[in-house]
PDB file of C-alpha atoms and ligand atoms in Angstrom:
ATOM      1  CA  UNK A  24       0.000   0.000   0.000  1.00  0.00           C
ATOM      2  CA  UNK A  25       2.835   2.356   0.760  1.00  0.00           C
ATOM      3  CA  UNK A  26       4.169   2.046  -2.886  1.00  0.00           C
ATOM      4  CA  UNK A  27       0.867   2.849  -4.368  1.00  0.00           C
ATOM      5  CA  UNK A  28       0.325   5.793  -2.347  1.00  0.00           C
ATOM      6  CA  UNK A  29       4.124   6.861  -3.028  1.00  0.00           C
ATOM      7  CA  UNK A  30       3.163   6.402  -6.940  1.00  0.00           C
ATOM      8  CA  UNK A  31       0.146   8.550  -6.643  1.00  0.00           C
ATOM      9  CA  UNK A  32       2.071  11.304  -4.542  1.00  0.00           C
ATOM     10  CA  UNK A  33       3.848  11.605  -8.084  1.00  0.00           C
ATOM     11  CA  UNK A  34       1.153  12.207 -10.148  1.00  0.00           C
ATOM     12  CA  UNK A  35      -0.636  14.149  -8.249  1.00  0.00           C
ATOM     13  CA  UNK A  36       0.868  18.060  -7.906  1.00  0.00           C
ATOM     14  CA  UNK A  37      -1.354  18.164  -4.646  1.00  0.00           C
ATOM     15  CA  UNK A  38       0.012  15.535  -3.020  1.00  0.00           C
ATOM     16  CA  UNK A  39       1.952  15.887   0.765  1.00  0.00           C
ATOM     17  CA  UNK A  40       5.487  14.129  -1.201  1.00  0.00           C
ATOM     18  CA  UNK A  41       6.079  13.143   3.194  1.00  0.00           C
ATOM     19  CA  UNK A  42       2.530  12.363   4.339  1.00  0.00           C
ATOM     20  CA  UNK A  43       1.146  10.979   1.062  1.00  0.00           C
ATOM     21  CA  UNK A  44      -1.528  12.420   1.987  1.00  0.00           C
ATOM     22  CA  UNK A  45      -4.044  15.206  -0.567  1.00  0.00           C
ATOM     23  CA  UNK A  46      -3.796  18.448   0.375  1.00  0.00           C
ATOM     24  CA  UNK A  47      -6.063  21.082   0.902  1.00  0.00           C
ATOM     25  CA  UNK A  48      -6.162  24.298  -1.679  1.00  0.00           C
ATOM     26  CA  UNK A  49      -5.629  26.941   0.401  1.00  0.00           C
ATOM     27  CA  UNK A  50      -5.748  29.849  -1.703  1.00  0.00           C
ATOM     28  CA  UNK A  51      -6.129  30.807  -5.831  1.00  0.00           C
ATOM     29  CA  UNK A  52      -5.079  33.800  -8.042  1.00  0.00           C
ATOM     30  CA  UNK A  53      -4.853  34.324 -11.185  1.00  0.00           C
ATOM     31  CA  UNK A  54      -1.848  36.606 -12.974  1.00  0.00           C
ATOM     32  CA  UNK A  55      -0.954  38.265 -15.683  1.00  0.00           C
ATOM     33  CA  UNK A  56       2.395  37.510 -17.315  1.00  0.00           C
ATOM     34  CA  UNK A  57       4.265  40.096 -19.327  1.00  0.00           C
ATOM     35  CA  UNK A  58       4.518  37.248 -22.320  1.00  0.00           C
ATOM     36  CA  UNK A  59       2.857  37.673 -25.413  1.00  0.00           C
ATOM     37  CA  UNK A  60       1.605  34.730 -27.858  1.00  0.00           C
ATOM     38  CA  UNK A  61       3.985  33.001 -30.204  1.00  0.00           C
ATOM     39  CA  UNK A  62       7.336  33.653 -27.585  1.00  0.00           C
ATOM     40  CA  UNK A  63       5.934  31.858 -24.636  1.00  0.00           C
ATOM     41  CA  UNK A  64       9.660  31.344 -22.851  1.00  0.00           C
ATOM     42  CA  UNK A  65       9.375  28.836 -19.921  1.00  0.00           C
ATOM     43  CA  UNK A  66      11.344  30.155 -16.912  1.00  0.00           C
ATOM     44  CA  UNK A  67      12.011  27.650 -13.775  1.00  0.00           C
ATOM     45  CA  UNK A  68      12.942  29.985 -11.364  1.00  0.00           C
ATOM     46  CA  UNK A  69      10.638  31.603  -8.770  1.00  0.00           C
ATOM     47  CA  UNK A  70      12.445  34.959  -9.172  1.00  0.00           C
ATOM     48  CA  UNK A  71      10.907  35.443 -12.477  1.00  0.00           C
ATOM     49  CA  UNK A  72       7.176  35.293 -11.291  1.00  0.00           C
ATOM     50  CA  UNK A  73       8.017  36.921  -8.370  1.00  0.00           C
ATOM     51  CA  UNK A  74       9.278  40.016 -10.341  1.00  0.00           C
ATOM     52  CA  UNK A  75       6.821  39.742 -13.658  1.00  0.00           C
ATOM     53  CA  UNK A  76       3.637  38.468 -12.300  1.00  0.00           C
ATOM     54  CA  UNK A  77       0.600  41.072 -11.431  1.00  0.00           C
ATOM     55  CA  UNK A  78      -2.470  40.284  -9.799  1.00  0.00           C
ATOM     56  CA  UNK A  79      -5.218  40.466 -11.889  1.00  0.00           C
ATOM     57  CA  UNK A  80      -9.077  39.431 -10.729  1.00  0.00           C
ATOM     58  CA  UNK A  81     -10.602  37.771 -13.650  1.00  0.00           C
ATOM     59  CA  UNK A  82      -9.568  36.899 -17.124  1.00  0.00           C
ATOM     60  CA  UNK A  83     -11.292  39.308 -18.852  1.00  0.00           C
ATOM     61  CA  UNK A  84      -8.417  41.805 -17.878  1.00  0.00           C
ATOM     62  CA  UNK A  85      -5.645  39.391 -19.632  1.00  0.00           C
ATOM     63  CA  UNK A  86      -4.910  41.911 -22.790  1.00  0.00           C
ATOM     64  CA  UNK A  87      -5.423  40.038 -26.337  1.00  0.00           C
ATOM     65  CA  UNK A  88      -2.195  37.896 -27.079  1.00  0.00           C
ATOM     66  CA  UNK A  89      -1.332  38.361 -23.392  1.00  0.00           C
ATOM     67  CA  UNK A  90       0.035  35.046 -21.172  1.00  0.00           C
ATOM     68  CA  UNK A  91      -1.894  34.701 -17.529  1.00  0.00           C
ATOM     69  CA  UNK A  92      -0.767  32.850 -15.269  1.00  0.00           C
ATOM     70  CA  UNK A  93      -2.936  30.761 -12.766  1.00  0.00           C
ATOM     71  CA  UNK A  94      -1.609  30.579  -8.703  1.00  0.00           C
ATOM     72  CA  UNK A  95      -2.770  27.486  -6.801  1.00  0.00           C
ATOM     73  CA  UNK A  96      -1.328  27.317  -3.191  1.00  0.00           C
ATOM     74  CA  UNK A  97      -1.424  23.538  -0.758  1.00  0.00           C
ATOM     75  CA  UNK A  98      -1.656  23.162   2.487  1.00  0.00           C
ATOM     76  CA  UNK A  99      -0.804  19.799   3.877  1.00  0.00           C
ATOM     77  CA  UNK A 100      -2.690  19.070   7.156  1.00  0.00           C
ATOM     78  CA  UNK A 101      -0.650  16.874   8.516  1.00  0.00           C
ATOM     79  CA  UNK A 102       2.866  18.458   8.018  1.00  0.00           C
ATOM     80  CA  UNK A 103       2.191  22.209   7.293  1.00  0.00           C
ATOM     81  CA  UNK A 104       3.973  21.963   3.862  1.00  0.00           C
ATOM     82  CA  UNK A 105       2.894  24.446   1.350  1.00  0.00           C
ATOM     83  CA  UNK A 106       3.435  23.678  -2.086  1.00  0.00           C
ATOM     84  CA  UNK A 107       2.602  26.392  -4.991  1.00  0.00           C
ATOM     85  CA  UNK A 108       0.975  25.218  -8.712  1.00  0.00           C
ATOM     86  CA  UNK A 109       1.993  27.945 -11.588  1.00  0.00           C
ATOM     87  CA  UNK A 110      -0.158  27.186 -15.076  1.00  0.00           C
ATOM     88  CA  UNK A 111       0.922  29.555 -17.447  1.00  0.00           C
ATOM     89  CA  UNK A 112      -2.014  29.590 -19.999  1.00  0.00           C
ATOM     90  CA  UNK A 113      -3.205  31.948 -22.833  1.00  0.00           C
ATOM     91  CA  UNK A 114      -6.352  32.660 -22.637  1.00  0.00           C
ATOM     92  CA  UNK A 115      -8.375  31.834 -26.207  1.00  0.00           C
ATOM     93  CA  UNK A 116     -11.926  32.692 -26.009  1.00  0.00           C
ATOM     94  CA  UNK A 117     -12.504  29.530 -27.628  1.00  0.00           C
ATOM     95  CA  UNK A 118      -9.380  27.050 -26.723  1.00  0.00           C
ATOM     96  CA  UNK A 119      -7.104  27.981 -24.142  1.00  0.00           C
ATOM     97  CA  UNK A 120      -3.562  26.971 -24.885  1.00  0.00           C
ATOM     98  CA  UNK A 121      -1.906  25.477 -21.539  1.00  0.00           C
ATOM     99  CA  UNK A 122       1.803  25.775 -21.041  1.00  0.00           C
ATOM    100  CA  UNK A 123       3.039  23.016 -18.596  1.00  0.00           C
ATOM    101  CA  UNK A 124       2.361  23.338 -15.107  1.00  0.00           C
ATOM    102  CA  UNK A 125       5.354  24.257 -12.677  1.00  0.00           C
ATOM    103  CA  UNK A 126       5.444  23.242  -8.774  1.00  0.00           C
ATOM    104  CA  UNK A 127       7.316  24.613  -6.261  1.00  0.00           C
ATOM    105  CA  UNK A 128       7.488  22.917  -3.149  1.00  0.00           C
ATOM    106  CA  UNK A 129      10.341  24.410  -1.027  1.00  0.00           C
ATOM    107  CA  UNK A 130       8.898  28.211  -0.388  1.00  0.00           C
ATOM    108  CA  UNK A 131      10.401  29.581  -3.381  1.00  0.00           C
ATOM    109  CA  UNK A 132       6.974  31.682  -3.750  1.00  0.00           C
ATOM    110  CA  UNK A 133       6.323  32.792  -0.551  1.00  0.00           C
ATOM    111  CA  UNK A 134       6.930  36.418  -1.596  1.00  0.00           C
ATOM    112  CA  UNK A 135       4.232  35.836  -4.122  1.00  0.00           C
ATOM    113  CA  UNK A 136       1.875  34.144  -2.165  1.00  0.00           C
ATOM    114  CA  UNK A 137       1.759  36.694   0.813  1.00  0.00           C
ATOM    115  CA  UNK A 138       2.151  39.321  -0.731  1.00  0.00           C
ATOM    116  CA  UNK A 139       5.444  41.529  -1.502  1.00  0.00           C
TER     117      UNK A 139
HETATM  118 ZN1   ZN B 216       2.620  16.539   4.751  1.00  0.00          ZN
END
């Protein structure tokens, strides 16, 4: 059993990687990103959101061609780890395009999340 829940930890991006346990979404936002369609650059490092990313409250603010950027934020309940969900996305009235996802589990957000 503790393999199986170890192998669903992985797939899951809201999975407690030490409890194996799901965690709880604790809070959402959604961003713009200074990145326009067609040059979509993938960037791995938190200091890049942390500097480009603005609040925005719905999508309808996302400028045409514009990049947004989705913020989900875990909780585990067990541990108290808080991992962060980025999913860069342009929004397409019709089709959105999703860039893949990026998780950070080690805090690199927290300036982000809380506020700067
Ligand atoms: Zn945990």
């Amino acid at each position: 059993m503790a393999l199986f829940g170890k192998m669903r930890a992985k797939f899951h991006d809201d999975w407690c990687e030490d409890c194996l346990e799901q965690m709880q979404t604790v809070k959402k936002q959604l961003f713009f990103m200074p990145q326009s369609v067609g040059h979509y650059t993938r960037h791995e490092d938190a200091g890049y959101y942390i500097k480009n990313l603005v609040p925005v409250e719905k999508k309808a603010e996302i400028p045409t061609g514009m990049y947004a950027c989705g913020m989900y934020v875990y909780r585990c309940m067990s541990c108290g780890a808080r991992y962060v969900k980025l999913t860069p996305f342009l929004p397409v009235r019709d089709a959105e395009k999703n860039e893949l996802p990026l998780l950070f589990m080690k805090g690199e957000l927290d300036a982000l999340v809380d506020g700067r």
